[in-house]
Coordinates of N, CA, C and O and ligand atoms in Angstrom, one line a residue:
M17 N 28.9 -14.2 -40.8 CA 28.3 -13.8 -39.6 C 27.5 -12.5 -39.8 O 28.0 -11.7 -40.5
T18 N 26.3 -12.5 -39.2 CA 25.6 -11.2 -39.3 C 26.2 -10.1 -38.5 O 27.0 -10.4 -37.6
T19 N 25.9 -8.9 -38.9 CA 26.4 -7.7 -38.1 C 25.9 -7.7 -36.7 O 24.7 -7.9 -36.5
P20 N 26.8 -7.5 -35.7 CA 26.3 -7.4 -34.3 C 25.3 -6.3 -34.2 O 25.4 -5.3 -34.9
P21 N 24.3 -6.4 -33.3 CA 23.3 -5.3 -33.1 C 24.0 -4.1 -32.6 O 25.0 -4.2 -31.9
R22 N 23.4 -3.0 -32.9 CA 23.9 -1.7 -32.4 C 23.3 -1.3 -31.1 O 23.7 -0.4 -30.4
A23 N 22.1 -1.9 -30.9 CA 21.4 -1.7 -29.6 C 20.8 -3.0 -29.1 O 20.5 -3.9 -29.8
V24 N 20.7 -3.1 -27.7 CA 20.1 -4.2 -27.1 C 19.0 -3.6 -26.2 O 19.2 -2.7 -25.4
I25 N 17.8 -4.1 -26.4 CA 16.7 -3.7 -25.6 C 16.3 -4.9 -24.7 O 16.2 -6.0 -25.1
L26 N 16.2 -4.6 -23.4 CA 16.0 -5.7 -22.4 C 14.7 -5.4 -21.6 O 14.4 -4.3 -21.2
D27 N 14.0 -6.5 -21.4 CA 12.9 -6.6 -20.5 C 13.5 -6.5 -19.1 O 14.7 -6.7 -18.8
L28 N 12.6 -6.2 -18.1 CA 13.0 -6.1 -16.7 C 12.6 -7.3 -15.9 O 13.5 -8.0 -15.4
G29 N 11.3 -7.6 -15.9 CA 10.8 -8.7 -15.0 C 11.2 -10.1 -15.6 O 10.9 -10.4 -16.8
N30 N 11.8 -10.9 -14.8 CA 12.2 -12.2 -15.1 C 13.4 -12.2 -16.1 O 13.7 -13.2 -16.8
V31 N 14.0 -11.0 -16.2 CA 15.3 -10.9 -17.0 C 16.3 -10.3 -16.0 O 17.2 -11.0 -15.6
L32 N 16.1 -9.0 -15.6 CA 17.0 -8.4 -14.6 C 16.6 -8.7 -13.2 O 17.5 -8.7 -12.3
V33 N 15.4 -8.9 -13.0 CA 14.9 -9.2 -11.6 C 13.8 -10.3 -11.8 O 13.1 -10.4 -12.8
F34 N 13.7 -11.2 -10.8 CA 12.7 -12.2 -10.8 C 11.5 -11.6 -10.0 O 11.7 -10.8 -9.0
H35 N 10.3 -11.9 -10.5 CA 9.1 -11.4 -9.7 C 8.3 -12.7 -9.4 O 7.7 -13.3 -10.3
D36 N 8.2 -13.0 -8.1 CA 7.5 -14.2 -7.7 C 6.0 -13.8 -7.4 O 5.7 -13.5 -6.3
N37 N 5.2 -13.8 -8.5 CA 3.8 -13.3 -8.3 C 3.0 -14.2 -7.3 O 2.2 -13.7 -6.6
A38 N 3.3 -15.5 -7.3 CA 2.7 -16.4 -6.4 C 2.9 -16.0 -4.9 O 2.0 -16.0 -4.1
L39 N 4.1 -15.6 -4.7 CA 4.5 -15.1 -3.3 C 3.7 -13.8 -3.0 O 3.2 -13.6 -1.9
L40 N 3.7 -12.9 -4.0 CA 2.9 -11.6 -3.9 C 1.4 -11.9 -3.5 O 0.9 -11.3 -2.6
F41 N 0.8 -12.8 -4.3 CA -0.6 -13.1 -4.0 C -0.8 -13.8 -2.6 O -1.7 -13.5 -1.9
R42 N 0.2 -14.6 -2.2 CA 0.2 -15.2 -0.9 C 0.2 -14.2 0.2 O -0.5 -14.2 1.1
R43 N 1.2 -13.3 0.1 CA 1.4 -12.3 1.1 C 0.2 -11.3 1.2 O -0.3 -11.0 2.3
L44 N -0.2 -10.8 0.0 CA -1.4 -9.9 0.0 C -2.6 -10.6 0.5 O -3.4 -10.0 1.3
G45 N -2.8 -11.8 0.1 CA -4.0 -12.6 0.5 C -4.0 -12.8 2.0 O -5.0 -12.7 2.7
A46 N -2.8 -13.2 2.6 CA -2.7 -13.4 4.0 C -3.2 -12.2 4.8 O -3.9 -12.3 5.8
R47 N -2.8 -11.1 4.3 CA -3.1 -9.8 5.0 C -4.6 -9.5 4.9 O -5.2 -8.8 5.7
A48 N -5.2 -9.9 3.7 CA -6.6 -9.6 3.5 C -7.5 -10.8 3.9 O -8.7 -10.7 3.7
G49 N -7.0 -11.9 4.4 CA -7.8 -13.0 4.8 C -8.3 -13.8 3.6 O -9.4 -14.3 3.6
L50 N -7.6 -13.8 2.5 CA -8.1 -14.4 1.3 C -7.0 -15.5 0.8 O -5.8 -15.3 1.1
S51 N -7.5 -16.5 0.1 CA -6.6 -17.5 -0.4 C -5.7 -16.8 -1.5 O -6.2 -15.8 -2.1
P52 N -4.6 -17.4 -1.8 CA -3.7 -16.8 -2.9 C -4.5 -16.9 -4.2 O -4.4 -15.9 -5.0
A53 N -5.3 -17.9 -4.5 CA -6.0 -18.0 -5.7 C -7.1 -16.9 -5.8 O -7.3 -16.3 -6.9
E54 N -7.8 -16.7 -4.7 CA -8.8 -15.7 -4.7 C -8.2 -14.3 -4.9 O -8.7 -13.4 -5.6
T55 N -7.0 -14.1 -4.2 CA -6.3 -12.8 -4.4 C -5.9 -12.6 -5.8 O -6.2 -11.5 -6.4
E56 N -5.4 -13.6 -6.4 CA -4.9 -13.5 -7.8 C -6.1 -13.2 -8.7 O -6.1 -12.3 -9.6
S57 N -7.2 -13.9 -8.5 CA -8.4 -13.7 -9.3 C -9.0 -12.3 -9.2 O -9.4 -11.7 -10.1
R58 N -9.0 -11.8 -7.9 CA -9.6 -10.4 -7.7 C -8.7 -9.4 -8.4 O -9.2 -8.4 -8.9
L59 N -7.3 -9.6 -8.3 CA -6.4 -8.6 -8.9 C -6.5 -8.7 -10.4 O -6.5 -7.6 -11.1
A60 N -6.7 -9.9 -10.9 CA -6.7 -10.1 -12.4 C -8.0 -9.5 -13.0 O -8.1 -8.9 -14.1
S61 N -9.1 -9.6 -12.2 CA -10.4 -9.1 -12.7 C -10.6 -7.6 -12.6 O -11.4 -7.0 -13.2
G62 N -9.8 -7.0 -11.7 CA -9.9 -5.6 -11.5 C -9.2 -4.9 -12.7 O -8.5 -5.5 -13.4
L63 N -9.5 -3.6 -12.8 CA -8.8 -2.9 -13.9 C -7.5 -2.3 -13.5 O -6.7 -1.9 -14.3
G64 N -7.2 -2.5 -12.2 CA -6.0 -1.7 -11.6 C -4.7 -2.1 -12.2 O -3.9 -1.2 -12.5
W65 N -4.5 -3.4 -12.4 CA -3.1 -3.9 -12.8 C -2.8 -3.2 -14.2 O -1.7 -2.7 -14.4
T66 N -3.7 -3.4 -15.1 CA -3.5 -2.8 -16.5 C -3.4 -1.3 -16.4 O -2.5 -0.7 -17.0
A67 N -4.3 -0.7 -15.7 CA -4.3 0.8 -15.5 C -3.0 1.3 -14.9 O -2.4 2.3 -15.4
A68 N -2.5 0.5 -14.0 CA -1.2 0.9 -13.3 C -0.1 0.8 -14.3 O 0.8 1.7 -14.4
N69 N -0.1 -0.2 -15.1 CA 1.0 -0.4 -16.1 C 0.9 0.7 -17.2 O 1.9 1.1 -17.8
R70 N -0.3 1.2 -17.5 CA -0.5 2.2 -18.5 C -0.2 3.6 -17.9 O -0.4 4.6 -18.6
G71 N 0.1 3.7 -16.6 CA 0.4 4.9 -16.0 C -0.8 5.7 -15.6 O -0.8 6.9 -15.3
L72 N -2.0 5.0 -15.6 CA -3.2 5.7 -15.3 C -3.4 5.8 -13.8 O -4.3 6.6 -13.3
L73 N -2.7 5.1 -13.0 CA -2.8 5.1 -11.6 C -1.4 5.4 -11.0 O -0.4 4.8 -11.3
G74 N -1.4 6.4 -10.1 CA -0.1 6.7 -9.4 C -0.1 5.8 -8.1 O -0.9 4.9 -8.0
A75 N 0.9 6.1 -7.3 CA 1.1 5.3 -6.1 C -0.2 5.1 -5.2 O -0.6 4.0 -4.9
E76 N -0.8 6.2 -5.0 CA -2.0 6.2 -4.1 C -3.2 5.5 -4.9 O -3.9 4.7 -4.3
G77 N -3.2 5.7 -6.2 CA -4.3 5.0 -7.0 C -4.1 3.5 -7.0 O -5.1 2.8 -6.9
I78 N -2.9 3.1 -7.0 CA -2.6 1.6 -7.0 C -3.0 1.1 -5.7 O -3.7 0.0 -5.6
R79 N -2.6 1.7 -4.6 CA -2.9 1.3 -3.2 C -4.5 1.1 -3.1 O -5.0 0.1 -2.6
R80 N -5.1 2.2 -3.5 CA -6.6 2.2 -3.3 C -7.3 1.1 -4.1 O -8.2 0.4 -3.7
D81 N -6.8 0.9 -5.4 CA -7.4 0.0 -6.3 C -7.2 -1.5 -5.8 O -8.1 -2.3 -5.7
V82 N -5.9 -1.8 -5.4 CA -5.6 -3.1 -5.0 C -6.3 -3.4 -3.6 O -7.0 -4.5 -3.5
C83 N -6.2 -2.5 -2.7 CA -6.9 -2.7 -1.4 C -8.4 -2.8 -1.6 O -9.0 -3.6 -0.9
G84 N -8.9 -2.0 -2.5 CA -10.4 -2.1 -2.7 C -10.8 -3.5 -3.3 O -11.8 -4.1 -2.9
S85 N -10.0 -4.0 -4.2 CA -10.3 -5.3 -4.8 C -10.2 -6.4 -3.7 O -10.9 -7.4 -3.8
L86 N -9.3 -6.2 -2.7 CA -9.1 -7.2 -1.7 C -9.9 -7.0 -0.5 O -9.9 -7.9 0.4
G87 N -10.6 -5.9 -0.4 CA -11.4 -5.6 0.8 C -10.6 -5.3 2.0 O -11.1 -5.6 3.1
V88 N -9.5 -4.7 1.9 CA -8.7 -4.2 3.1 C -8.3 -2.8 2.8 O -8.4 -2.3 1.7
D89 N -7.9 -2.1 3.9 CA -7.3 -0.8 3.7 C -6.0 -0.7 4.4 O -5.9 -0.4 5.6
L90 N -4.9 -1.0 3.7 CA -3.6 -1.0 4.3 C -3.0 0.4 4.2 O -3.1 1.1 3.1
P91 N -2.3 0.9 5.2 CA -1.6 2.2 5.1 C -0.6 2.1 4.0 O 0.0 1.0 3.7
S92 N -0.3 3.2 3.4 CA 0.6 3.2 2.2 C 2.0 2.6 2.5 O 2.5 1.8 1.7
E93 N 2.5 2.8 3.7 CA 3.9 2.3 3.9 C 3.8 0.7 3.9 O 4.7 0.1 3.3
E94 N 2.8 0.2 4.6 CA 2.7 -1.3 4.7 C 2.4 -1.8 3.3 O 2.9 -2.8 2.8
F95 N 1.5 -1.1 2.6 CA 1.1 -1.6 1.2 C 2.3 -1.6 0.3 O 2.6 -2.6 -0.4
N96 N 3.0 -0.5 0.3 CA 4.2 -0.4 -0.6 C 5.2 -1.5 -0.4 O 5.8 -2.0 -1.3
T97 N 5.5 -1.8 0.9 CA 6.4 -2.8 1.2 C 5.9 -4.2 0.7 O 6.7 -4.9 0.1
L98 N 4.6 -4.5 1.0 CA 4.1 -5.7 0.5 C 4.1 -5.8 -1.0 O 4.4 -6.9 -1.6
W99 N 3.7 -4.7 -1.7 CA 3.5 -4.7 -3.1 C 4.8 -5.0 -3.9 O 4.7 -5.4 -5.0
S100 N 5.9 -4.7 -3.3 CA 7.2 -4.9 -3.9 C 8.0 -6.0 -3.2 O 9.2 -6.1 -3.4
S101 N 7.4 -6.9 -2.5 CA 8.1 -7.8 -1.6 C 8.4 -9.1 -2.4 O 9.0 -10.0 -1.8
H102 N 8.1 -9.2 -3.6 CA 8.3 -10.4 -4.4 C 9.4 -10.4 -5.4 O 9.5 -11.3 -6.2
F103 N 10.2 -9.3 -5.3 CA 11.3 -9.2 -6.3 C 12.6 -9.7 -5.7 O 12.9 -9.5 -4.5
T104 N 13.4 -10.4 -6.5 CA 14.8 -10.7 -6.2 C 15.6 -10.3 -7.5 O 15.2 -10.5 -8.6
L105 N 16.8 -9.8 -7.2 CA 17.7 -9.5 -8.3 C 18.2 -10.8 -9.0 O 18.5 -11.8 -8.4
H106 N 18.3 -10.7 -10.3 CA 18.9 -11.8 -11.1 C 20.4 -11.6 -11.2 O 20.9 -11.1 -12.2
E107 N 21.0 -11.9 -10.1 CA 22.4 -11.6 -10.0 C 23.3 -12.1 -11.1 O 24.2 -11.5 -11.5
A108 N 23.0 -13.3 -11.6 CA 23.8 -14.0 -12.6 C 23.9 -13.2 -13.9 O 24.9 -13.3 -14.6
V109 N 22.8 -12.5 -14.2 CA 22.8 -11.8 -15.5 C 23.4 -10.4 -15.5 O 23.7 -9.9 -16.5
L110 N 23.5 -9.8 -14.3 CA 23.9 -8.4 -14.2 C 25.3 -8.1 -14.7 O 25.5 -7.1 -15.4
P111 N 26.3 -9.0 -14.4 CA 27.6 -8.7 -14.9 C 27.6 -8.7 -16.5 O 28.3 -7.9 -17.1
R112 N 26.8 -9.6 -17.1 CA 26.8 -9.7 -18.5 C 26.1 -8.4 -19.1 O 26.6 -7.9 -20.2
V113 N 25.1 -7.9 -18.4 CA 24.5 -6.6 -18.9 C 25.5 -5.5 -18.7 O 25.6 -4.6 -19.6
E114 N 26.2 -5.4 -17.5 CA 27.2 -4.4 -17.3 C 28.2 -4.4 -18.4 O 28.7 -3.4 -18.8
G115 N 28.6 -5.6 -18.9 CA 29.6 -5.8 -19.9 C 29.1 -5.2 -21.3 O 29.9 -5.0 -22.2
L116 N 27.8 -4.9 -21.4 CA 27.3 -4.4 -22.7 C 27.4 -2.8 -22.7 O 27.3 -2.2 -23.7
V117 N 27.5 -2.3 -21.5 CA 27.5 -0.8 -21.3 C 28.7 -0.2 -22.2 O 29.8 -0.7 -22.1
G118 N 28.3 0.7 -23.0 CA 29.4 1.4 -23.8 C 29.7 0.7 -25.2 O 30.3 1.2 -26.0
R119 N 29.2 -0.6 -25.3 CA 29.5 -1.3 -26.5 C 28.3 -1.3 -27.5 O 28.4 -1.4 -28.7
V120 N 27.1 -1.2 -26.9 CA 25.8 -1.1 -27.6 C 25.0 0.0 -26.9 O 25.2 0.2 -25.7
K121 N 24.0 0.5 -27.6 CA 23.0 1.3 -26.9 C 22.2 0.3 -26.1 O 21.8 -0.8 -26.6
L122 N 21.9 0.7 -24.9 CA 21.1 -0.2 -24.0 C 19.8 0.5 -23.6 O 19.8 1.6 -23.1
V123 N 18.7 -0.2 -23.8 CA 17.4 0.4 -23.5 C 16.6 -0.7 -22.7 O 16.6 -1.8 -23.1
L124 N 16.0 -0.2 -21.7 CA 15.1 -1.1 -20.9 C 13.6 -0.9 -21.5 O 13.2 0.2 -21.8
L125 N 12.9 -2.0 -21.6 CA 11.5 -1.9 -22.1 C 10.7 -2.8 -21.2 O 10.7 -4.0 -21.2
S126 N 9.9 -2.1 -20.3 CA 9.2 -2.9 -19.2 C 7.7 -2.5 -19.1 O 7.4 -1.3 -19.1
N127 N 6.9 -3.5 -19.0 CA 5.5 -3.2 -18.5 C 5.6 -3.2 -17.0 O 5.8 -4.2 -16.3
T128 N 5.4 -2.0 -16.4 CA 5.5 -1.9 -15.0 C 4.7 -0.7 -14.5 O 4.1 0.0 -15.3
N129 N 4.7 -0.5 -13.2 CA 3.9 0.6 -12.6 C 4.8 1.4 -11.7 O 6.0 1.1 -11.5
V130 N 4.3 2.6 -11.3 CA 5.2 3.6 -10.7 C 5.9 3.0 -9.4 O 7.0 3.3 -9.1
L131 N 5.1 2.2 -8.7 CA 5.7 1.7 -7.4 C 6.8 0.7 -7.6 O 7.8 0.8 -6.9
H132 N 6.6 -0.2 -8.6 CA 7.6 -1.2 -8.8 C 8.8 -0.5 -9.4 O 10.0 -0.8 -9.1
A133 N 8.6 0.4 -10.3 CA 9.8 1.1 -10.9 C 10.6 1.9 -9.8 O 11.8 1.8 -9.8
A134 N 9.9 2.6 -9.0 CA 10.5 3.3 -7.9 C 11.3 2.4 -7.0 O 12.4 2.7 -6.4
F135 N 10.7 1.2 -6.7 CA 11.4 0.3 -5.8 C 12.6 -0.3 -6.4 O 13.7 -0.5 -5.8
L136 N 12.5 -0.6 -7.7 CA 13.6 -1.4 -8.4 C 14.8 -0.5 -8.8 O 16.0 -1.0 -8.8
R137 N 14.5 0.7 -9.2 CA 15.6 1.5 -9.8 C 16.8 1.6 -8.9 O 18.0 1.4 -9.3
P138 N 16.7 2.0 -7.6 CA 17.9 2.1 -6.8 C 18.6 0.7 -6.5 O 19.7 0.7 -6.2
K139 N 17.8 -0.4 -6.7 CA 18.4 -1.7 -6.5 C 19.2 -2.2 -7.7 O 19.9 -3.2 -7.7
L140 N 19.1 -1.5 -8.8 CA 19.7 -1.9 -10.1 C 20.5 -0.7 -10.6 O 20.1 0.0 -11.6
P141 N 21.7 -0.4 -10.0 CA 22.5 0.8 -10.4 C 22.8 0.7 -11.9 O 23.0 1.8 -12.5
V142 N 22.9 -0.5 -12.5 CA 23.3 -0.6 -13.9 C 22.2 0.2 -14.8 O 22.6 0.7 -15.9
L143 N 21.0 0.3 -14.3 CA 20.0 1.0 -15.1 C 20.4 2.5 -15.3 O 20.0 3.1 -16.3
E144 N 21.2 3.1 -14.4 CA 21.6 4.5 -14.6 C 22.6 4.6 -15.8 O 22.9 5.7 -16.2
R145 N 23.1 3.4 -16.2 CA 24.1 3.5 -17.3 C 23.4 3.1 -18.6 O 24.1 3.0 -19.7
F146 N 22.1 2.8 -18.5 CA 21.4 2.5 -19.8 C 21.2 3.9 -20.5 O 21.2 4.9 -19.9
D147 N 21.0 3.8 -21.8 CA 20.8 5.0 -22.6 C 19.4 5.5 -22.4 O 19.1 6.7 -22.4
S148 N 18.4 4.6 -22.1 CA 17.1 5.0 -21.9 C 16.3 3.9 -21.2 O 16.5 2.7 -21.4
L149 N 15.3 4.3 -20.4 CA 14.4 3.4 -19.7 C 13.0 3.7 -20.3 O 12.4 4.7 -20.0
V150 N 12.5 2.7 -21.0 CA 11.1 2.8 -21.5 C 10.2 2.1 -20.6 O 10.1 0.8 -20.7
L151 N 9.5 2.8 -19.7 CA 8.6 2.2 -18.8 C 7.2 2.4 -19.2 O 6.8 3.5 -19.5
S152 N 6.4 1.3 -19.2 CA 5.0 1.5 -19.7 C 4.2 2.5 -19.0 O 3.4 3.3 -19.6
C153 N 4.5 2.6 -17.7 CA 3.7 3.6 -16.9 C 4.1 5.0 -17.2 O 3.4 6.0 -16.8
E154 N 5.2 5.2 -17.8 CA 5.6 6.6 -18.2 C 5.2 6.9 -19.7 O 5.0 8.0 -20.0
V155 N 5.2 5.9 -20.5 CA 4.9 6.2 -21.9 C 3.4 5.9 -22.3 O 3.0 6.3 -23.4
G156 N 2.7 5.3 -21.4 CA 1.2 5.1 -21.6 C 0.9 4.0 -22.6 O -0.2 4.0 -23.1
S157 N 1.8 3.1 -22.9 CA 1.6 2.0 -23.8 C 2.2 0.8 -23.2 O 3.3 0.9 -22.5
V158 N 1.7 -0.4 -23.5 CA 2.2 -1.6 -22.9 C 2.6 -2.6 -24.0 O 2.0 -2.6 -25.1
K159 N 3.6 -3.4 -23.8 CA 3.8 -4.6 -24.6 C 2.6 -5.5 -24.6 O 2.0 -5.6 -23.5
P160 N 2.1 -6.0 -25.7 CA 2.7 -6.1 -27.0 C 2.3 -5.1 -28.0 O 2.4 -5.3 -29.2
E161 N 1.8 -3.9 -27.5 CA 1.4 -2.9 -28.5 C 2.6 -2.4 -29.3 O 3.6 -2.1 -28.7
P162 N 2.4 -2.1 -30.6 CA 3.6 -1.7 -31.4 C 4.2 -0.3 -30.8 O 5.4 -0.1 -30.9
G163 N 3.3 0.5 -30.3 CA 3.8 1.9 -29.9 C 4.9 1.9 -29.0 O 5.8 2.7 -29.1
I164 N 4.9 1.0 -28.0 CA 5.9 1.0 -27.0 C 7.3 0.5 -27.6 O 8.4 1.0 -27.2
Y165 N 7.2 -0.4 -28.5 CA 8.4 -0.9 -29.2 C 9.0 0.2 -30.0 O 10.2 0.4 -30.1
K166 N 8.1 1.0 -30.7 CA 8.6 2.1 -31.6 C 9.2 3.2 -30.7 O 10.2 3.8 -31.2
E167 N 8.7 3.4 -29.6 CA 9.3 4.4 -28.7 C 10.7 3.9 -28.3 O 11.6 4.7 -28.2
A168 N 10.8 2.6 -28.0 CA 12.1 2.1 -27.6 C 13.1 2.2 -28.8 O 14.3 2.5 -28.6
L169 N 12.7 1.9 -30.0 CA 13.5 2.1 -31.2 C 13.9 3.5 -31.4 O 15.1 3.8 -31.7
R170 N 13.0 4.4 -31.1 CA 13.3 5.8 -31.3 C 14.4 6.3 -30.3 O 15.3 6.9 -30.7
R171 N 14.2 5.8 -29.1 CA 15.2 6.2 -28.1 C 16.6 5.5 -28.3 O 17.6 6.0 -28.0
A172 N 16.6 4.3 -28.9 CA 17.8 3.6 -29.3 C 18.5 4.3 -30.5 O 19.7 4.2 -30.7
G173 N 17.6 5.0 -31.3 CA 18.2 5.7 -32.5 C 18.6 4.7 -33.5 O 19.6 5.0 -34.3
C174 N 18.0 3.5 -33.6 CA 18.4 2.5 -34.5 C 17.2 2.0 -35.3 O 16.1 2.0 -34.9
E175 N 17.6 1.4 -36.5 CA 16.6 0.7 -37.3 C 16.3 -0.6 -36.6 O 17.2 -1.2 -35.9
P176 N 15.1 -1.2 -36.8 CA 14.8 -2.4 -36.1 C 15.8 -3.6 -36.3 O 16.1 -4.3 -35.4
R177 N 16.3 -3.7 -37.6 CA 17.2 -4.8 -37.8 C 18.5 -4.7 -37.1 O 19.3 -5.6 -37.0
D178 N 18.8 -3.5 -36.6 CA 20.1 -3.3 -35.8 C 19.9 -3.5 -34.3 O 20.8 -3.2 -33.5
V179 N 18.7 -4.0 -33.9 CA 18.4 -4.0 -32.5 C 18.1 -5.5 -32.1 O 17.3 -6.2 -32.8
A180 N 18.7 -5.9 -31.0 CA 18.3 -7.2 -30.4 C 17.5 -7.0 -29.2 O 17.7 -6.0 -28.4
F181 N 16.4 -7.7 -29.0 CA 15.5 -7.6 -27.9 C 15.3 -8.9 -27.2 O 15.2 -9.9 -27.8
F182 N 15.4 -8.8 -25.9 CA 15.3 -10.0 -25.0 C 14.1 -9.8 -24.0 O 14.0 -8.8 -23.3
D183 N 13.2 -10.8 -24.0 CA 12.1 -10.8 -23.1 C 11.7 -12.2 -22.8 O 11.9 -13.1 -23.6
D184 N 11.3 -12.5 -21.6 CA 10.9 -13.9 -21.2 C 9.6 -14.3 -21.7 O 9.2 -15.5 -21.7
M185 N 8.8 -13.3 -22.2 CA 7.4 -13.6 -22.7 C 7.5 -13.8 -24.2 O 7.6 -12.8 -25.0
P186 N 7.2 -15.0 -24.7 CA 7.3 -15.2 -26.2 C 6.3 -14.3 -27.0 O 6.7 -13.9 -28.1
E187 N 5.2 -14.0 -26.4 CA 4.2 -13.1 -27.0 C 4.9 -11.7 -27.3 O 4.6 -11.1 -28.3
F188 N 5.7 -11.3 -26.3 CA 6.3 -9.9 -26.5 C 7.4 -10.0 -27.5 O 7.7 -9.0 -28.1
V189 N 8.1 -11.1 -27.6 CA 9.2 -11.3 -28.5 C 8.6 -11.3 -30.0 O 9.1 -10.7 -30.9
Q190 N 7.4 -12.0 -30.1 CA 6.8 -12.1 -31.4 C 6.4 -10.7 -31.9 O 6.5 -10.4 -33.0
A191 N 5.9 -9.9 -30.9 CA 5.4 -8.5 -31.3 C 6.6 -7.7 -31.8 O 6.5 -6.9 -32.7
A192 N 7.8 -7.9 -31.2 CA 9.0 -7.2 -31.6 C 9.4 -7.7 -33.0 O 9.7 -6.9 -33.9
N193 N 9.4 -9.0 -33.2 CA 9.8 -9.6 -34.5 C 8.9 -9.0 -35.6 O 9.4 -8.8 -36.7
A194 N 7.6 -8.8 -35.3 CA 6.7 -8.3 -36.3 C 7.1 -6.9 -36.8 O 6.7 -6.5 -37.9
L195 N 7.9 -6.2 -36.0 CA 8.3 -4.9 -36.4 C 9.7 -4.9 -37.0 O 10.3 -3.9 -37.3
G196 N 10.3 -6.1 -37.1 CA 11.6 -6.3 -37.7 C 12.7 -6.3 -36.8 O 13.9 -6.3 -37.1
I197 N 12.4 -6.2 -35.5 CA 13.4 -6.3 -34.4 C 13.9 -7.7 -34.3 O 13.1 -8.6 -34.5
R198 N 15.2 -7.9 -33.9 CA 15.7 -9.3 -33.7 C 15.4 -9.7 -32.3 O 16.2 -9.5 -31.4
G199 N 14.2 -10.4 -32.2 CA 13.7 -10.7 -30.8 C 14.2 -12.1 -30.4 O 14.4 -13.0 -31.2
H200 N 14.5 -12.2 -29.1 CA 15.0 -13.5 -28.5 C 14.2 -13.7 -27.2 O 14.1 -12.8 -26.4
V201 N 13.8 -15.0 -27.0 CA 13.2 -15.3 -25.7 C 14.3 -15.5 -24.7 O 15.2 -16.3 -24.9
F202 N 14.2 -14.7 -23.6 CA 15.1 -14.8 -22.5 C 14.7 -16.0 -21.6 O 13.6 -16.1 -21.2
T203 N 15.7 -16.9 -21.3 CA 15.4 -18.0 -20.4 C 16.3 -18.0 -19.2 O 15.8 -17.8 -18.1
T204 N 17.6 -18.2 -19.4 CA 18.5 -18.2 -18.3 C 19.7 -17.3 -18.6 O 20.0 -16.9 -19.8
A205 N 20.5 -17.0 -17.6 CA 21.7 -16.2 -17.7 C 22.7 -16.9 -18.7 O 23.3 -16.3 -19.5
E206 N 22.8 -18.2 -18.6 CA 23.7 -19.0 -19.5 C 23.2 -18.9 -20.9 O 24.0 -18.7 -21.8
A207 N 21.9 -19.1 -21.1 CA 21.4 -19.0 -22.5 C 21.6 -17.6 -23.0 O 21.9 -17.4 -24.2
F208 N 21.4 -16.6 -22.2 CA 21.6 -15.2 -22.6 C 23.0 -15.0 -23.1 O 23.2 -14.3 -24.1
D209 N 23.9 -15.5 -22.3 CA 25.3 -15.3 -22.7 C 25.6 -15.9 -24.1 O 26.2 -15.3 -24.9
A210 N 25.0 -17.1 -24.3 CA 25.2 -17.8 -25.6 C 24.5 -17.0 -26.7 O 25.1 -16.9 -27.8
Q211 N 23.4 -16.5 -26.4 CA 22.6 -15.7 -27.4 C 23.4 -14.5 -27.8 O 23.5 -14.1 -29.0
L212 N 24.0 -13.8 -26.8 CA 24.8 -12.6 -27.1 C 26.0 -12.9 -27.9 O 26.4 -12.2 -28.8
K213 N 26.7 -14.0 -27.5 CA 27.9 -14.4 -28.3 C 27.5 -14.7 -29.7 O 28.2 -14.3 -30.6
A214 N 26.3 -15.4 -29.9 CA 25.9 -15.7 -31.3 C 25.6 -14.4 -32.1 O 25.7 -14.4 -33.3
L215 N 25.3 -13.4 -31.4 CA 25.0 -12.1 -32.0 C 26.3 -11.3 -32.3 O 26.3 -10.2 -32.8
G216 N 27.4 -11.8 -31.8 CA 28.7 -11.1 -31.9 C 29.0 -10.2 -30.8 O 29.8 -9.3 -30.9
L217 N 28.3 -10.3 -29.7 CA 28.5 -9.4 -28.5 C 29.1 -10.2 -27.3 O 28.9 -11.4 -27.1
Ligands
MG303 MG1 9.4 -10.2 -18.3

């Protein structure tokens, strides 16, 4: 059997929490009088989403950018509520993550923006027990760029071969593998449990 990893790096979206983007586009679109498809297309074609993930936009910048793309001007309180209205906790996976606390270094590695990070942190108390949270909006680099993985490795204090990484996006797993990290595609809580057991955790 291979040596168990000394650190586990976890993605946030669709791992610890689900994000129903279709619901987000539907709700924002309804408020702006746009179809969900038009809403998605306008948000995708704007620079805001990427800029927000890179930390180039703060809370007010995100509100202005998204509202500008959709042609509405929502007050910040209403916008913030809508903007984070599509998350649900992945309850089934949380006990397994809590079970890793103290056994391995735990690092979060997420492409996210300041509003989503601020919304989710208090809802996921287990994050306070992680060794480090690597948030793209704080480090200024996004997956699949090597820099953000290297930052996560630095914070874990481990060599890539001693680190297991879980993400639901195969592209992001491949980028980790290219650096020598032991990447795994996250699918379900049950599969995650089996993957951890196979790793000796
Ligand atoms: Mg994800």
